[in-house]
Short mmCIF file of C-alpha atoms in Angstrom, two decimals:
data_model
loop_
_atom_site.label_atom_id
_atom_site.label_comp_id
_atom_site.label_asym_id
_atom_site.label_seq_id
_atom_site.Cartn_x
_atom_site.Cartn_y
_atom_site.Cartn_z
CA UNK A 1 -34.38 2.94 58.41
CA UNK A 2 -34.87 3.83 54.80
CA UNK A 3 -32.48 6.41 53.52
CA UNK A 4 -33.33 9.02 50.90
CA UNK A 5 -29.76 9.60 49.73
CA UNK A 6 -27.63 7.44 47.69
CA UNK A 7 -24.40 8.23 49.69
CA UNK A 8 -26.11 7.78 52.98
CA UNK A 9 -27.62 4.42 52.06
CA UNK A 10 -24.22 3.26 50.67
CA UNK A 11 -22.44 4.29 53.87
CA UNK A 12 -25.06 2.46 55.93
CA UNK A 13 -24.63 -0.80 54.04
CA UNK A 14 -20.76 -0.71 54.17
CA UNK A 15 -21.01 -0.15 57.90
CA UNK A 16 -23.37 -3.07 58.17
CA UNK A 17 -20.63 -5.19 56.48
CA UNK A 18 -18.04 -3.89 58.93
CA UNK A 19 -16.14 -1.56 56.71
CA UNK A 20 -14.42 1.46 58.14
CA UNK A 21 -15.85 4.38 56.14
CA UNK A 22 -14.81 7.97 55.75
CA UNK A 23 -17.55 10.35 54.30
CA UNK A 24 -16.92 13.64 52.52
CA UNK A 25 -20.15 15.52 52.41
CA UNK A 26 -21.08 19.25 52.02
CA UNK A 27 -23.73 18.77 54.80
CA UNK A 28 -21.85 16.23 56.85
CA UNK A 29 -22.60 16.24 60.67
CA UNK A 30 -19.44 16.17 62.98
CA UNK A 31 -18.45 12.72 64.00
CA UNK A 32 -16.01 9.80 63.57
CA UNK A 33 -15.35 9.25 59.84
CA UNK A 34 -17.39 12.26 58.81
CA UNK A 35 -15.87 15.27 56.99
CA UNK A 36 -17.67 18.44 55.83
CA UNK A 37 -16.15 18.92 52.47
CA UNK A 38 -17.24 20.89 49.50
CA UNK A 39 -16.15 18.72 46.51
CA UNK A 40 -15.80 21.87 44.31
CA UNK A 41 -13.32 23.30 46.86
CA UNK A 42 -9.84 22.00 45.98
CA UNK A 43 -8.30 23.24 49.16
CA UNK A 44 -11.00 21.50 51.30
CA UNK A 45 -10.65 18.21 49.25
CA UNK A 46 -6.86 18.25 49.60
CA UNK A 47 -6.92 18.86 53.43
CA UNK A 48 -9.43 16.22 53.96
CA UNK A 49 -7.56 13.65 51.86
CA UNK A 50 -4.24 14.41 53.84
CA UNK A 51 -6.11 13.80 57.03
CA UNK A 52 -7.61 10.57 55.91
CA UNK A 53 -4.20 9.08 54.77
CA UNK A 54 -2.67 10.44 57.92
CA UNK A 55 -5.26 8.82 60.25
CA UNK A 56 -5.82 5.63 58.42
CA UNK A 57 -2.64 4.94 56.40
CA UNK A 58 -4.37 3.18 53.70
CA UNK A 59 -7.37 3.22 51.31
CA UNK A 60 -9.10 0.30 49.79
CA UNK A 61 -12.11 1.72 48.08
CA UNK A 62 -13.20 4.97 46.58
CA UNK A 63 -16.78 5.70 45.69
CA UNK A 64 -17.35 9.04 43.67
CA UNK A 65 -20.94 9.62 44.42
CA UNK A 66 -21.30 13.46 44.38
CA UNK A 67 -24.16 14.64 42.17
CA UNK A 68 -26.05 17.88 41.46
CA UNK A 69 -28.55 18.78 38.80
CA UNK A 70 -30.18 22.02 37.76
CA UNK A 71 -33.16 21.63 35.49
CA UNK A 72 -34.22 24.10 32.76
CA UNK A 73 -34.12 24.80 29.08
CA UNK A 74 -30.60 25.35 27.58
CA UNK A 75 -31.27 28.93 26.89
CA UNK A 76 -32.30 29.71 30.49
CA UNK A 77 -29.48 28.04 32.27
CA UNK A 78 -26.55 30.23 32.82
CA UNK A 79 -23.15 28.96 31.82
CA UNK A 80 -21.93 29.43 35.46
CA UNK A 81 -24.78 27.03 36.55
CA UNK A 82 -23.83 24.63 33.79
CA UNK A 83 -20.09 24.86 34.96
CA UNK A 84 -21.06 24.16 38.55
CA UNK A 85 -22.76 21.03 37.55
CA UNK A 86 -19.67 19.82 35.84
CA UNK A 87 -17.63 20.85 38.93
CA UNK A 88 -19.72 18.67 41.17
CA UNK A 89 -20.27 15.70 38.83
CA UNK A 90 -17.00 15.42 37.10
CA UNK A 91 -14.17 17.72 38.18
CA UNK A 92 -14.71 17.22 41.84
CA UNK A 93 -14.53 13.41 41.75
CA UNK A 94 -11.63 13.68 39.34
CA UNK A 95 -9.59 15.71 41.79
CA UNK A 96 -10.37 13.38 44.70
CA UNK A 97 -9.45 10.45 42.57
CA UNK A 98 -6.14 12.13 41.59
CA UNK A 99 -5.31 12.74 45.23
CA UNK A 100 -6.10 9.21 46.39
CA UNK A 101 -4.48 7.24 43.58
CA UNK A 102 -1.05 7.45 45.03
CA UNK A 103 -2.03 5.46 48.05
CA UNK A 104 -3.71 2.77 45.99
CA UNK A 105 -0.72 2.60 43.65
CA UNK A 106 1.72 2.23 46.57
CA UNK A 107 -0.03 -1.00 47.70
CA UNK A 108 -0.85 -2.14 44.06
CA UNK A 109 -4.55 -2.60 44.75
CA UNK A 110 -7.66 -0.54 44.99
CA UNK A 111 -11.15 -0.27 43.70
CA UNK A 112 -12.96 2.86 42.31
CA UNK A 113 -16.59 3.17 41.63
CA UNK A 114 -18.06 6.18 39.89
CA UNK A 115 -21.83 6.77 40.20
CA UNK A 116 -22.91 8.12 36.82
CA UNK A 117 -26.52 8.12 35.58
CA UNK A 118 -28.51 6.48 32.86
CA UNK A 119 -29.38 9.92 31.85
CA UNK A 120 -25.67 10.33 30.76
CA UNK A 121 -26.20 7.58 28.24
CA UNK A 122 -29.46 8.77 26.63
CA UNK A 123 -29.88 12.45 27.49
CA UNK A 124 -32.93 14.17 28.99
CA UNK A 125 -34.74 17.32 27.98
CA UNK A 126 -34.02 20.27 30.26
CA UNK A 127 -31.30 18.43 31.97
CA UNK A 128 -28.58 18.78 29.43
CA UNK A 129 -25.63 19.93 31.53
CA UNK A 130 -26.12 17.19 34.26
CA UNK A 131 -26.44 14.54 31.51
CA UNK A 132 -23.24 15.86 29.75
CA UNK A 133 -21.26 15.79 33.03
CA UNK A 134 -22.38 12.17 33.95
CA UNK A 135 -21.72 11.04 30.26
CA UNK A 136 -18.28 12.51 30.74
CA UNK A 137 -17.79 10.57 33.85
CA UNK A 138 -18.45 7.39 31.93
CA UNK A 139 -15.77 8.18 29.52
CA UNK A 140 -13.41 9.00 32.23
CA UNK A 141 -14.18 5.68 34.01
CA UNK A 142 -13.22 3.79 30.77
CA UNK A 143 -9.90 5.67 30.60
CA UNK A 144 -9.07 5.21 34.35
CA UNK A 145 -9.76 1.49 34.09
CA UNK A 146 -7.08 1.16 31.34
CA UNK A 147 -4.66 3.52 32.74
CA UNK A 148 -4.48 2.00 36.32
CA UNK A 149 -4.95 -1.69 35.47
CA UNK A 150 -1.28 -2.21 35.83
CA UNK A 151 -1.39 -1.46 39.51
CA UNK A 152 -4.30 -3.95 40.04
CA UNK A 153 -6.71 -0.81 40.59
CA UNK A 154 -10.17 -1.52 39.03
CA UNK A 155 -12.42 1.14 38.02
CA UNK A 156 -16.10 0.56 37.37
CA UNK A 157 -19.24 2.70 37.09
CA UNK A 158 -22.90 2.40 38.06
CA UNK A 159 -25.51 4.27 36.05
CA UNK A 160 -28.81 4.43 37.90
CA UNK A 161 -32.07 5.55 36.26
CA UNK A 162 -34.54 7.42 38.36
CA UNK A 163 -34.05 6.63 42.15
CA UNK A 164 -36.33 7.62 44.88
CA UNK A 165 -34.15 10.06 46.54
CA UNK A 166 -34.89 13.47 48.21
CA UNK A 167 -34.06 15.12 44.86
CA UNK A 168 -36.47 12.88 43.00
CA UNK A 169 -39.23 13.36 45.41
CA UNK A 170 -38.96 17.09 44.91
CA UNK A 171 -39.75 16.64 41.10
CA UNK A 172 -43.28 17.19 39.66
CA UNK A 173 -45.53 14.13 39.98
CA UNK A 174 -45.92 13.78 36.30
CA UNK A 175 -42.13 13.51 35.95
CA UNK A 176 -42.08 10.57 38.45
CA UNK A 177 -45.11 8.89 36.80
CA UNK A 178 -43.32 8.99 33.50
CA UNK A 179 -40.14 7.50 35.01
CA UNK A 180 -42.18 4.72 36.51
CA UNK A 181 -43.79 3.91 33.15
CA UNK A 182 -40.40 3.41 31.79
CA UNK A 183 -38.94 1.30 34.51
CA UNK A 184 -38.48 -2.42 34.14
CA UNK A 185 -40.04 -2.94 37.64
CA UNK A 186 -43.33 -1.67 39.09
CA UNK A 187 -41.50 0.61 41.53
CA UNK A 188 -38.53 2.84 41.03
CA UNK A 189 -35.15 1.87 42.49
CA UNK A 190 -34.43 3.00 46.03
CA UNK A 191 -31.13 4.26 47.52
CA UNK A 192 -30.65 0.89 49.06
CA UNK A 193 -30.79 -0.78 45.69
CA UNK A 194 -27.95 1.35 44.46
CA UNK A 195 -25.94 0.65 47.65
CA UNK A 196 -26.31 -3.09 47.01
CA UNK A 197 -25.26 -2.62 43.42
CA UNK A 198 -22.02 -1.00 44.76
CA UNK A 199 -21.45 -3.92 47.03
CA UNK A 200 -21.99 -6.25 44.10
CA UNK A 201 -19.25 -4.65 42.18
CA UNK A 202 -17.00 -4.87 45.03
CA UNK A 203 -17.55 -8.53 45.49
CA UNK A 204 -14.51 -10.81 45.91
CA UNK A 205 -15.29 -12.86 42.72
CA UNK A 206 -15.21 -9.64 40.72
CA UNK A 207 -11.85 -8.38 41.86
CA UNK A 208 -10.40 -8.77 38.34
CA UNK A 209 -13.21 -6.91 36.61
CA UNK A 210 -12.51 -3.31 35.40
CA UNK A 211 -14.69 -1.08 33.58
CA UNK A 212 -18.08 -2.83 33.84
CA UNK A 213 -21.16 -0.59 33.63
CA UNK A 214 -23.66 -1.68 36.13
CA UNK A 215 -26.87 -0.30 34.59
CA UNK A 216 -29.69 -0.10 37.15
CA UNK A 217 -32.47 0.76 34.60
CA UNK A 218 -31.81 -1.34 31.56
CA UNK A 219 -35.30 -1.38 30.02
CA UNK A 220 -35.62 2.37 30.63
CA UNK A 221 -32.42 3.13 28.64
CA UNK A 222 -33.53 0.88 25.76
CA UNK A 223 -36.90 2.52 25.49
CA UNK A 224 -35.42 5.96 25.52
CA UNK A 225 -32.81 5.11 22.92
CA UNK A 226 -35.48 3.59 20.72
CA UNK A 227 -37.55 6.71 20.93
CA UNK A 228 -34.56 8.88 20.15
CA UNK A 229 -33.92 6.81 17.07
CA UNK A 230 -37.44 7.15 15.97
CA UNK A 231 -38.42 3.55 16.71
CA UNK A 232 -41.70 2.68 18.51
#
């Protein structure tokens, strides 16, 4: 079954590998390991974390995958809407990480992966607040990697380009066509591609790697950067 959400595809791949997964999702369906949580609601996040630690006693991996974008010209997007994008894309993951780090420090091991975006590296018209939040998440990743290395906690990031998710499929066709033209491959990445990139970063041979940026759209970013700099 092909998933159309990054988080769902990643959960599916982890379960295929035999991992015990806990999912925090605003639209989570009730079930084992599934928790309905609004990442912007500190009380909900705190309660869910306490429940996870209480039930499982340990945490090996944290994947901060929350994402939300609201498109529009800067002068038309309200500051409240801009703030909400930072709450989902940056402050929510930061709070979740803050709450779960003590469990990782206690056992002196852990892996954190933040799902940023290639747009956070090069920017995108009518998408400035999302780009800004994802860029901030990259900077945060670098700092966490340095701060928690003494406890053998590695922190890495993935920066996907355009991925064929439900959100992408709702975009105008010309937007998708432009993204395909800038991709290194004939087709855009799928959620399963991103899930596999997450597993790659969690591979046993990479245990000692911290702050690596896994860019799932290298040619796209290079072209966009060249255009921004005025090159052909």
